Coordinates of C-alpha atoms and ligand atoms in Angstrom, one line a residue:
X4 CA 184.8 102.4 134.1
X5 CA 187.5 101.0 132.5
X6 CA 191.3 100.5 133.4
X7 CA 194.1 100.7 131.5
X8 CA 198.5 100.4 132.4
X9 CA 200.7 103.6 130.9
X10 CA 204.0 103.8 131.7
X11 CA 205.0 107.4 130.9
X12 CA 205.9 109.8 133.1
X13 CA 203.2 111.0 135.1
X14 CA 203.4 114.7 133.6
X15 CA 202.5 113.4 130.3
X16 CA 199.3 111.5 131.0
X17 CA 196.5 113.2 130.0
X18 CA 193.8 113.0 132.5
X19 CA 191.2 115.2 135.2
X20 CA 193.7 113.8 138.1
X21 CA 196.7 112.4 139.3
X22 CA 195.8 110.0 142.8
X23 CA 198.7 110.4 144.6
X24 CA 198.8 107.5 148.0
X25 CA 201.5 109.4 150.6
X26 CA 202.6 107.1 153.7
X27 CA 202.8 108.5 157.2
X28 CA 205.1 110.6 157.9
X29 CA 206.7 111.0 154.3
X30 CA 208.3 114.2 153.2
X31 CA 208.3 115.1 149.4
X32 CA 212.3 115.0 149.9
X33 CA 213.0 112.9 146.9
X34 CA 211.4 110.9 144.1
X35 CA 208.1 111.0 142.9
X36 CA 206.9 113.0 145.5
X37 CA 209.4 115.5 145.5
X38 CA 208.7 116.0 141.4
X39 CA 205.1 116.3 141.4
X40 CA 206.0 119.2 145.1
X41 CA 208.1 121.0 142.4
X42 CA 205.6 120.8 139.9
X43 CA 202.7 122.0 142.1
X44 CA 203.9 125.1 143.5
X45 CA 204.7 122.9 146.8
X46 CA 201.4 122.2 147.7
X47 CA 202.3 118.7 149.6
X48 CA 204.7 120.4 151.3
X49 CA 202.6 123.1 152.5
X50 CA 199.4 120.9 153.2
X51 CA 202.2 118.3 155.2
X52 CA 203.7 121.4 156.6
X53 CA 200.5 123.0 157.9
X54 CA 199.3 119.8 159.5
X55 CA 196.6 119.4 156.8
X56 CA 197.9 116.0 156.2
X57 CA 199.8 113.7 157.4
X58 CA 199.7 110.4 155.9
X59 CA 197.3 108.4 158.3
X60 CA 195.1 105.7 156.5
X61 CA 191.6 107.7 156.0
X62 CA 192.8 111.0 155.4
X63 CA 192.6 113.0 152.0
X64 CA 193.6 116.2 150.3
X65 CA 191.7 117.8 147.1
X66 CA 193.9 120.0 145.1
X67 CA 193.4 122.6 142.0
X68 CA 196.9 122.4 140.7
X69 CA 198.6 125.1 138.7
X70 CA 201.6 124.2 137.5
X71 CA 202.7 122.4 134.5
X72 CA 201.1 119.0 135.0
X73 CA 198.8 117.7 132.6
X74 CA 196.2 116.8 134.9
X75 CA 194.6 119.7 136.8
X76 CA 194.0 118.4 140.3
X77 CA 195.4 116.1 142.8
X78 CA 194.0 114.0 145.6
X79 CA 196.9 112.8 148.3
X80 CA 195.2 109.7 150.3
X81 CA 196.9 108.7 153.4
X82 CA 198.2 105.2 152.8
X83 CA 199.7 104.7 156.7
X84 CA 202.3 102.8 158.0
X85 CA 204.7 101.9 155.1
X86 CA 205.8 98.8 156.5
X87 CA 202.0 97.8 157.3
X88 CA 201.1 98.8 153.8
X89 CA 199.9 95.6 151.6
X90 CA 198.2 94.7 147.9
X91 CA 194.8 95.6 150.5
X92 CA 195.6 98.8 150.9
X93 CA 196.7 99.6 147.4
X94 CA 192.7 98.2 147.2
X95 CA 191.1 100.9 149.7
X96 CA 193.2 103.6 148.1
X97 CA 192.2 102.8 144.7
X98 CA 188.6 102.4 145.9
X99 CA 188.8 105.5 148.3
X100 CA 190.3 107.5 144.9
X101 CA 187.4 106.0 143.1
X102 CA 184.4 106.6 145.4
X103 CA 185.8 110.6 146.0
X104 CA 186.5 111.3 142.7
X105 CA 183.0 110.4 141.1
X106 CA 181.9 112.7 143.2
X107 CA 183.5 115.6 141.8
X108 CA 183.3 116.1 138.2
X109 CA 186.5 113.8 137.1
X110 CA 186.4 111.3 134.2
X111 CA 189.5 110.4 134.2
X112 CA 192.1 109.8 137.1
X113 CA 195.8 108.0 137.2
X114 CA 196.9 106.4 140.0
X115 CA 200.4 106.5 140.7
X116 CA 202.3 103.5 141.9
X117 CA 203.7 104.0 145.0
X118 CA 204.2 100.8 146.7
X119 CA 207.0 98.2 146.2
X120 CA 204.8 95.6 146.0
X121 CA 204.4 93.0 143.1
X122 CA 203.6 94.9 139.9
X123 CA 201.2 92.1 139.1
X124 CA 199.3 91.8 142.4
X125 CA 199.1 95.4 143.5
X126 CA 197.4 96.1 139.6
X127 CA 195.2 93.3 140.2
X128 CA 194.3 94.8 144.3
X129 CA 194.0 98.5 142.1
X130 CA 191.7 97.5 140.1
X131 CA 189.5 95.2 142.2
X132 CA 189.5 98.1 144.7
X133 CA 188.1 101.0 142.1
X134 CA 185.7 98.5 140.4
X135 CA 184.2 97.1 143.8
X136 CA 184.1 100.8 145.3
X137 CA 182.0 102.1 142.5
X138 CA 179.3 99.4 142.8
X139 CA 175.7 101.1 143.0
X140 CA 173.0 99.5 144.9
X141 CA 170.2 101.9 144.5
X142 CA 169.0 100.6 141.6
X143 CA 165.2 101.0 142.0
X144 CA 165.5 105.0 142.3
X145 CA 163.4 106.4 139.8
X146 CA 164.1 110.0 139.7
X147 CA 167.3 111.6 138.0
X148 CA 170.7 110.4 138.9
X149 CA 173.2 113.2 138.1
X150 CA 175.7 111.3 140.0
X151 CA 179.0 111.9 137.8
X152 CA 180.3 108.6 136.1
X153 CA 184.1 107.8 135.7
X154 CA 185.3 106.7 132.5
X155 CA 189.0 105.5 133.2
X156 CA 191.4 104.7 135.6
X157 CA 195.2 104.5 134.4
X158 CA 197.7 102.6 135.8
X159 CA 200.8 104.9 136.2
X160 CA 203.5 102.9 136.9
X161 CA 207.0 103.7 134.6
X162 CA 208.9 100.8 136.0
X163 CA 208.2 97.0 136.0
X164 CA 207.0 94.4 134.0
X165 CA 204.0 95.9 131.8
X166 CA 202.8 92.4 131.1
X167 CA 202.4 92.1 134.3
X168 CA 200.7 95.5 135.4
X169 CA 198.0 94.3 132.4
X170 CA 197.8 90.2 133.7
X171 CA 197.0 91.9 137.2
X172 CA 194.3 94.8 135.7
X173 CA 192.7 91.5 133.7
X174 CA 192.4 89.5 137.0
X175 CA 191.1 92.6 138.8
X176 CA 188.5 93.3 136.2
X177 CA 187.4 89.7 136.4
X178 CA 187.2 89.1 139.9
X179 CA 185.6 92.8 140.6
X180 CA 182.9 92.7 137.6
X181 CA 182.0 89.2 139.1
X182 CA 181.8 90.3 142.6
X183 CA 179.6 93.2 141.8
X184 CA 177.3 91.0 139.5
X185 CA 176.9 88.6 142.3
X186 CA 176.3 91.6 144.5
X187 CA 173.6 92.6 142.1
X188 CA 172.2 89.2 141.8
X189 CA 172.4 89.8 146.2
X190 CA 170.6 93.3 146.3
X191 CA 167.3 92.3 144.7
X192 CA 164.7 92.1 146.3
X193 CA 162.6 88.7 147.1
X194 CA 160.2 89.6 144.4
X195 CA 162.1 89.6 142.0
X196 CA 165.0 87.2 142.4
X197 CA 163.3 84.1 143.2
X198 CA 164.0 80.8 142.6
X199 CA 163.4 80.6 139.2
X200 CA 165.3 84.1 138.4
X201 CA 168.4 82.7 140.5
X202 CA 168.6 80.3 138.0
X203 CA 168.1 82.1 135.2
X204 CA 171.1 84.3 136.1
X205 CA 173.3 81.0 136.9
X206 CA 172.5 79.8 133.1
X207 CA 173.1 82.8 131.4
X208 CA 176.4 83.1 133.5
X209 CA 176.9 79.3 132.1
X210 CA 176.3 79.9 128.5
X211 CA 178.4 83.7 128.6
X212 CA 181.6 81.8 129.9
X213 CA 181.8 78.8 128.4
X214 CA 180.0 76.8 131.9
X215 CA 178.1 73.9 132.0
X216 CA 174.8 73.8 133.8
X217 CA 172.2 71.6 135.3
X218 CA 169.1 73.3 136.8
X219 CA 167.2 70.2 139.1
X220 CA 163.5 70.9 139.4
X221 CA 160.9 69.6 141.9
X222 CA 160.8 66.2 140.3
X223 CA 164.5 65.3 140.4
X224 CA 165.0 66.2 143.5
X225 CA 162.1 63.8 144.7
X226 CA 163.8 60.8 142.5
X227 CA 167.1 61.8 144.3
X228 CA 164.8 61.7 147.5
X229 CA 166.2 65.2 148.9
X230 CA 163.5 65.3 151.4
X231 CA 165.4 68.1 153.5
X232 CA 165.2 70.3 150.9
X233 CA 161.5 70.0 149.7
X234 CA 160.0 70.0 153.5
X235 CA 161.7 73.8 153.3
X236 CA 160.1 74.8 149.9
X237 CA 156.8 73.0 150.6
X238 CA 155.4 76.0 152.1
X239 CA 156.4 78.2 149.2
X240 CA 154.2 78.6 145.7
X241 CA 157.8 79.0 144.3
X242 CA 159.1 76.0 143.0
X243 CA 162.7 75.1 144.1
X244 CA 165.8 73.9 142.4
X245 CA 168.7 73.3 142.9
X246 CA 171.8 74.6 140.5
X247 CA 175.1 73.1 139.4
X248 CA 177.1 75.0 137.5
X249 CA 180.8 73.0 136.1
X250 CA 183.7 73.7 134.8
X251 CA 186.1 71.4 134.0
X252 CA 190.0 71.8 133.6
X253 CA 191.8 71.8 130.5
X254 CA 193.9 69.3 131.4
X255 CA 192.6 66.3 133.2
X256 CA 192.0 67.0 137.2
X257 CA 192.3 64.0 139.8
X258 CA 190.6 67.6 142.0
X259 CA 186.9 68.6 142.4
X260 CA 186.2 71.1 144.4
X261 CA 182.6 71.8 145.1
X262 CA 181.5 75.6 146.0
X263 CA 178.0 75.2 147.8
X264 CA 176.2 78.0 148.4
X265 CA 172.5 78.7 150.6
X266 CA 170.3 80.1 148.1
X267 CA 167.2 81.2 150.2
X268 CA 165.5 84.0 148.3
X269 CA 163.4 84.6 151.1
X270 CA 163.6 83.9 154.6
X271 CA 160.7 84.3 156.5
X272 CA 161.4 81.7 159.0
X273 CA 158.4 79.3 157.8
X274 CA 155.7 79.0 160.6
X275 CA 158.4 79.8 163.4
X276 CA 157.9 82.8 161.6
X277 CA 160.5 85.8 162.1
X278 CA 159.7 88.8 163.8
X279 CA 158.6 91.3 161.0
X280 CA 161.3 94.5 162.4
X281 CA 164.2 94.0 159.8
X282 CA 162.1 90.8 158.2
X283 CA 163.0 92.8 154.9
X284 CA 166.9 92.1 155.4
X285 CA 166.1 88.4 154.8
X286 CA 166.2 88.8 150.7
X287 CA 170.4 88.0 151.2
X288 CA 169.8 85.2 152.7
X289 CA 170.5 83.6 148.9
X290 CA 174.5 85.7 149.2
X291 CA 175.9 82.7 149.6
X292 CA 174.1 81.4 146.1
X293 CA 174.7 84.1 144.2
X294 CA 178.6 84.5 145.5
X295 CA 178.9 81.2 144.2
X296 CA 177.6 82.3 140.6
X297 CA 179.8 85.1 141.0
X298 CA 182.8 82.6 141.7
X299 CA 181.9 80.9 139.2
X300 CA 181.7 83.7 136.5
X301 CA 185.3 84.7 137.7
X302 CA 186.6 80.8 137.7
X303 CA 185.2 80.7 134.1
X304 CA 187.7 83.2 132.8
X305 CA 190.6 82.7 135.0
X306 CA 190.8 78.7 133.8
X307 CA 192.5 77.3 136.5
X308 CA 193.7 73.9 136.5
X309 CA 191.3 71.8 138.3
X310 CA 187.5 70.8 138.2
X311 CA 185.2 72.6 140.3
X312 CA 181.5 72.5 140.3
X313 CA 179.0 75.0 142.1
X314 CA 175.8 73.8 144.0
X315 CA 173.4 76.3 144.5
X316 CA 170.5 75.0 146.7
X317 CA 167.6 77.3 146.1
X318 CA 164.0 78.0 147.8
X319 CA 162.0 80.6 149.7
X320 CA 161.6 79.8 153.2
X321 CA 157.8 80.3 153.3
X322 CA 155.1 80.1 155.6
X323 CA 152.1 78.4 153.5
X324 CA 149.0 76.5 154.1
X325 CA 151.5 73.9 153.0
X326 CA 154.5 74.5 155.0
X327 CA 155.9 72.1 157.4
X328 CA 155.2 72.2 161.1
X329 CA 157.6 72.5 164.2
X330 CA 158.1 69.1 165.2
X331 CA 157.6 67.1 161.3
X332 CA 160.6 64.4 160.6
X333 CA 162.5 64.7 157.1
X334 CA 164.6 62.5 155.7
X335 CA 167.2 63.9 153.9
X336 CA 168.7 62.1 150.6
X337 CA 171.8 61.2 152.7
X338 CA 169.2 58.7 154.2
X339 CA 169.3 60.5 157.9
X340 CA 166.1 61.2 159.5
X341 CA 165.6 65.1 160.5
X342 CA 163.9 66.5 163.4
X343 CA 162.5 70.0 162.4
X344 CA 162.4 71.7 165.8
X345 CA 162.8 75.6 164.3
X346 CA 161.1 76.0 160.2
X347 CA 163.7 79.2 160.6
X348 CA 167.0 76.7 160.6
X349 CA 166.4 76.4 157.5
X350 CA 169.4 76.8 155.6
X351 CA 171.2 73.7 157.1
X352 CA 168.2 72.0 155.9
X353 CA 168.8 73.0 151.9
X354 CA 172.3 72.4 152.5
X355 CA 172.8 69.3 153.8
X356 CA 171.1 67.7 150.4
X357 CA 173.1 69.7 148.6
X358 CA 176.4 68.2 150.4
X359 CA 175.1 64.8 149.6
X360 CA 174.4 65.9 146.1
X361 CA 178.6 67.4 145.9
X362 CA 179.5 63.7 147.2
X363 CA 177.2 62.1 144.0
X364 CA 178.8 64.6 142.0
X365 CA 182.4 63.2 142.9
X366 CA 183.6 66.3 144.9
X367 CA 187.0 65.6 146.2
X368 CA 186.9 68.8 148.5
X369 CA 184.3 70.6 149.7
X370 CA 183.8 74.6 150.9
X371 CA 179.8 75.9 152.0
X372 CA 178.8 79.2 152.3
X373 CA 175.9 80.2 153.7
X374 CA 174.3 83.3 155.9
X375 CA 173.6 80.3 158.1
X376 CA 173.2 81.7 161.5
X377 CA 172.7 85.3 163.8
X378 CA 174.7 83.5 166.3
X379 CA 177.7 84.8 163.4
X380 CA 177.3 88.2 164.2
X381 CA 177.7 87.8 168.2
X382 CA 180.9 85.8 167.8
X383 CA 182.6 88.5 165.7
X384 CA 180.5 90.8 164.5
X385 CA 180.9 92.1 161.1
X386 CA 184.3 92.1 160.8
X387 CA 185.5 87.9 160.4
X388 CA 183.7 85.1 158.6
X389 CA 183.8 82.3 160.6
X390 CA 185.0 79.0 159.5
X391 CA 184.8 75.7 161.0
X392 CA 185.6 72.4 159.3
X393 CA 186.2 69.0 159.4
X394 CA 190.2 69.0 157.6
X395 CA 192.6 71.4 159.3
X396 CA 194.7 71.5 155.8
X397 CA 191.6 72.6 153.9
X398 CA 190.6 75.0 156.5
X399 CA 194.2 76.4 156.5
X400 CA 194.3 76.8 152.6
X401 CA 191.3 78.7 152.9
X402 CA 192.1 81.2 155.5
X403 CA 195.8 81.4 153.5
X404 CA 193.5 81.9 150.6
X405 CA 191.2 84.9 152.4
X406 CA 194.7 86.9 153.7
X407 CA 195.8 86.9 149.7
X408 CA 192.8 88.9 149.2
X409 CA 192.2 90.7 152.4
X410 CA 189.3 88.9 153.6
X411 CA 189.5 87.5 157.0
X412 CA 188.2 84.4 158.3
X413 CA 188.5 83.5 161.5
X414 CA 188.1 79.5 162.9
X415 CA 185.9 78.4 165.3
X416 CA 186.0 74.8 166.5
X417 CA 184.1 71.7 165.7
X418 CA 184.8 69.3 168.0
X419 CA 182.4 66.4 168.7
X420 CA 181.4 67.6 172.4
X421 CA 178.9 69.8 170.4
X422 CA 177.4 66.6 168.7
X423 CA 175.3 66.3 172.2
X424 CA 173.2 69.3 171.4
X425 CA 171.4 68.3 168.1
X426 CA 170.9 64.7 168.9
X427 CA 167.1 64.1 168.9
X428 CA 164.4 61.9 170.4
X429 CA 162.9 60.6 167.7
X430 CA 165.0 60.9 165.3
X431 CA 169.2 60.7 163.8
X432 CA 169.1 64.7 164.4
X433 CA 167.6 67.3 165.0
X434 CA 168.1 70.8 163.2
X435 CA 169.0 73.1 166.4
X436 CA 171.2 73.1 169.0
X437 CA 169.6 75.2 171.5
X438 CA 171.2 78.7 172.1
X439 CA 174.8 77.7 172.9
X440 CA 177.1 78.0 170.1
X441 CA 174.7 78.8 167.6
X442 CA 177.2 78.7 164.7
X443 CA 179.1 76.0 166.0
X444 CA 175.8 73.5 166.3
X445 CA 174.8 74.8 162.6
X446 CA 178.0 73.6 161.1
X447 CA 177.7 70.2 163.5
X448 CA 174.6 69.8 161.8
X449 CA 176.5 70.1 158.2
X450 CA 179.8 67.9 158.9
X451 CA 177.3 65.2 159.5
X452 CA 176.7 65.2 155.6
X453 CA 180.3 65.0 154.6
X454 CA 181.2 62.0 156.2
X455 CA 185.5 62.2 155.9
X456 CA 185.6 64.8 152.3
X457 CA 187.4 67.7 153.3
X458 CA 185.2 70.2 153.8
X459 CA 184.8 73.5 155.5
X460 CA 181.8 75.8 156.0
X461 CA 182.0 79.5 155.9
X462 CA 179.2 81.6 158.0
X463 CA 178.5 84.8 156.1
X464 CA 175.8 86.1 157.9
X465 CA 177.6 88.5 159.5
X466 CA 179.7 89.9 156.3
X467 CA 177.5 89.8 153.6
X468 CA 175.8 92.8 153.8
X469 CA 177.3 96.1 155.0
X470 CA 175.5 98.2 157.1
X471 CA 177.6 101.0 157.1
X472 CA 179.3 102.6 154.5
X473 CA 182.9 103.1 153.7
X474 CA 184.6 105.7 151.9
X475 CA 185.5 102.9 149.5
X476 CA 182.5 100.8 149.9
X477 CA 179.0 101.4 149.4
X478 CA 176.2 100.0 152.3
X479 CA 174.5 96.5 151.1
X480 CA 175.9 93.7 149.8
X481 CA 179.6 93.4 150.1
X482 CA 180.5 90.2 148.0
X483 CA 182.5 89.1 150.8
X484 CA 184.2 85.6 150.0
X485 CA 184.2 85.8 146.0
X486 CA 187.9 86.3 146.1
X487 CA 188.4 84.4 148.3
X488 CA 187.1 81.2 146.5
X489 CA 188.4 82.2 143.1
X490 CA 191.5 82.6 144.9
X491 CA 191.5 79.1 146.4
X492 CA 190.8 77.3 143.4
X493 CA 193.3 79.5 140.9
X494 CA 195.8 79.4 143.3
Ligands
BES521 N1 169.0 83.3 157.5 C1 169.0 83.1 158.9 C2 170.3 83.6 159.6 C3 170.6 85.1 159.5 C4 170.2 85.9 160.6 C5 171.2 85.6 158.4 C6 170.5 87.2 160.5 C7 171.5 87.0 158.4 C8 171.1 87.8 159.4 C9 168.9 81.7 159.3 O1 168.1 80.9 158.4 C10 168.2 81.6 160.6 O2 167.1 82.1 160.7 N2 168.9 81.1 161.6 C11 168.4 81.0 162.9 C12 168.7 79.7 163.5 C13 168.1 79.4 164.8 C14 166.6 79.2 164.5 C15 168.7 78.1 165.3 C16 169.1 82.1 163.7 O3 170.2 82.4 163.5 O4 168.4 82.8 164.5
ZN522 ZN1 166.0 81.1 158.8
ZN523 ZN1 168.0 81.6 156.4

């Protein structure tokens, strides 16, 4: 679909609707909404009237018009409180608008501004919103869609700064076409994004938008002696790699921010093998890999002003005649000795050489994300991403950086008390913490590799995959955290 600005008056667009967002308890007294009343034969005020609708976030209203508008129908969304109304709703109404409307037979729809948010930012949130809301994950069905496509979305928006409305509908169009590529890359399915495939996509993102790109095979990462890594992949046929992806500033950065993200294709659990109900899930355990790419992609285009680099450690987490054992010691290219109590804590096993790998690198800050533990979804479910670090400033940015884009992250703490529970017998650690504070003890396990780099670690087990659908989001992978990071570093 795509999305263009026009600032006429809302009669003269030519399109199949108008999306009209109404806030609770507004009247069409005055305004806008008191022109398109007029020009409708009243129908707002008769479906407001008749208790049809009354402006409360969720509800909607399909309407054959008559009148003299150029577009035949209307849809009326309920956009809430108006003082609680912010550039995230403008998202879930474009992306409600979005969803409905491809399912009746529309091509084209305007959306009316209606907020007095910044022209800019509430284009950029429309856009994002439509585009994310009409990703498809069912990729693999192999009988006839009919499913309706939408061509166009306008902007409708007469007053304000048009170079603004189309900066915003660019940003939006970058940061929503890379979120859904990444949630693409996420969907797969083990067979056919493994290791190898990952990085195909991360070198084809490279050499589209102007990236540079290292792909480390089995070899280098036995010079660079990343023995945490390869005990992981050993029990794989797969060979493993691990993927940087840079981009450098125009103008010289003193800054590099490293984006580091689990890339487990498969997760298994190795020989403390998983039970197999919901085994099949495991093929996101790579989201937080592939939201890197995505980030990436988007940071590519948007050029902001300092260096960032993306790590993408990436294996299956296999059970093979090869595979290591419950109990075998690793040493990890940091130098520390690991005790491998659970094969299924893996991913703080891949990323921990990949930390050490962002310090070689020169990374002057550093933000993981990983679907790192279960333990996520008990502490809060699918609704928060938990973050825990090791820099209160950097964890602050990022949060600031998630309520920007409506993506919430919520802190859990990292203090050293938690140290006690992956110290080992026989060796520097060990890679579980027992079943206390499962994401806590995960990160623990991390901050070890950082030494004093701000960094901060962001569990997405819990959010990277919707299991239930939204009228503005489809069930799967959700891309939770792309803006987020692009918004960190661009801003
Ligand atoms: N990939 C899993 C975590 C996970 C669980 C992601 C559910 C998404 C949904 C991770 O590798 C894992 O298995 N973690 C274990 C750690 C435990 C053995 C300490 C877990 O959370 O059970
Ligand atoms: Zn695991
Ligand atoms: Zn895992």
């Amino acid at each position: 679909m795509q999305v263009k600005s026009d600032n006429r008056n809302y009669s003269e667009i030519e399109c199949d609707a108008l999306v009209l967002s109404i806030f609770e308890g507004e009247k069409p007294e005055s305004g806008l909404l008191a022109e398109i009343d007029k020009h409708t034969g009243s129908v707002i005020s008769s479906v407001i009237e008749n208790g049809e609708f009354s402006g409360k976030t969720g509800e909607s209203v399909y309407i054959h018009t008559t009148g003299d508008l150029k577009a035949r129908r209307l849809l009326l969304l309920g956009a809430g409180k108006a003082e609680e109304f912010t550039t995230e709703g403008v998202r879930r109404m474009a992306g409600t608008a979005a969803r409905s409307l491809r399912s009746r037979k529309t091509r084209t729809f305007a959306f009316l501004r209606r907020s007095k948010l910044e022209i800019g930012a509430s284009a950029q949130a429309a856009t994002e919103g439509a585009l994310l809301a009409l990703f498809d994950p069912d990729k693999y069905h192999t009988s006839d869609k009919t499913e309706n496509t939408l061509e166009l979305m306008i902007l409708a928006a007469q007053e304000g700064d048009a170079s603004e409305l189309n900066r915003g509908i660019e940003r939006g169009r970058i940061i929503a076409e890379s979120t859904n590529f990444g949630r693409e890359v996420i969907n797969e399915p083990g067979n056919v994004v493994t290791p190898t495939v990952l990085a195909k996509h991360a070198e084809s993102v490279a050499k589209e938008f102007g990236l540079e790109i290292d792909v480390l095979d089995e070899a280098r990462m036995r010079e660079l002696g990343m023995g945490a890594l390869l005990g992981v992949a050993q029990g794989s046929v797969e060979p493993p790699k691990m993927i940087v992806m840079t981009y450098k500033a125009q103008t010289a950065s003193q800054e590099t921010v490293a984006i580091v993200g689990k890339g487990i294709t498969f997760d298994t659990g190795g020989i403390s093998i998983k039970p197999s109900d919901g085994m099949e899930k495991m093929k996101y355990d790579m989201a937080g890999g592939a939201t890197t790419i995505a980030a990436m992609r988007a940071i590519a285009q948007i050029k902001p002003g300092i260096n960032v680099i993306g790590i993408i450690p990436t294996t299956e987490n296999m059970p093979g005649g090869k595979a290591q054992r419950p109990g075998d010691v690793v040493t990890s290219m940091a130098g520390k000795t690991i005790e491998v109590i659970n094969t299924d804590a893996e991913g703080r096993l891949i990323l921990c050489d990949a930390l050490t790998y962002a310090r070689r690198l020169g990374a002057t800050r550093i933000v993981d994300l990983a679907t790192l533990t279960g333990a996520v979804s008990i502490a809060l479910g699918d609704v928060y991403v938990a973050i825990l670090g090791n820099n209160q400033e950097w964890i602050d940015a990022i949060i600031a950086a998630g309520n920007r884009v409506g993506e919430k992250l919520w802190q859990l703490p990292l203090t050293p008390e938690y140290r006690e529970q992956i110290k080992s017998e026989i060796a520097d650690i060990k890679n579980v913490g027992g079943r206390k504070a499962g994401t806590i003890t995960a990160a623990y396990f991390l901050r070890e590799f950082v030494d004093d780099v701000p960094w901060a670690h962001l569990d997405i087990a819990g959010t990277a995959w919707n299991e239930t659908g939204k009228p503005y989001l489809a069930v799967g992978p959700s891309g939770v955290c792309v803006r987020t990071l692009v918004d960190l570093v661009c801003n």
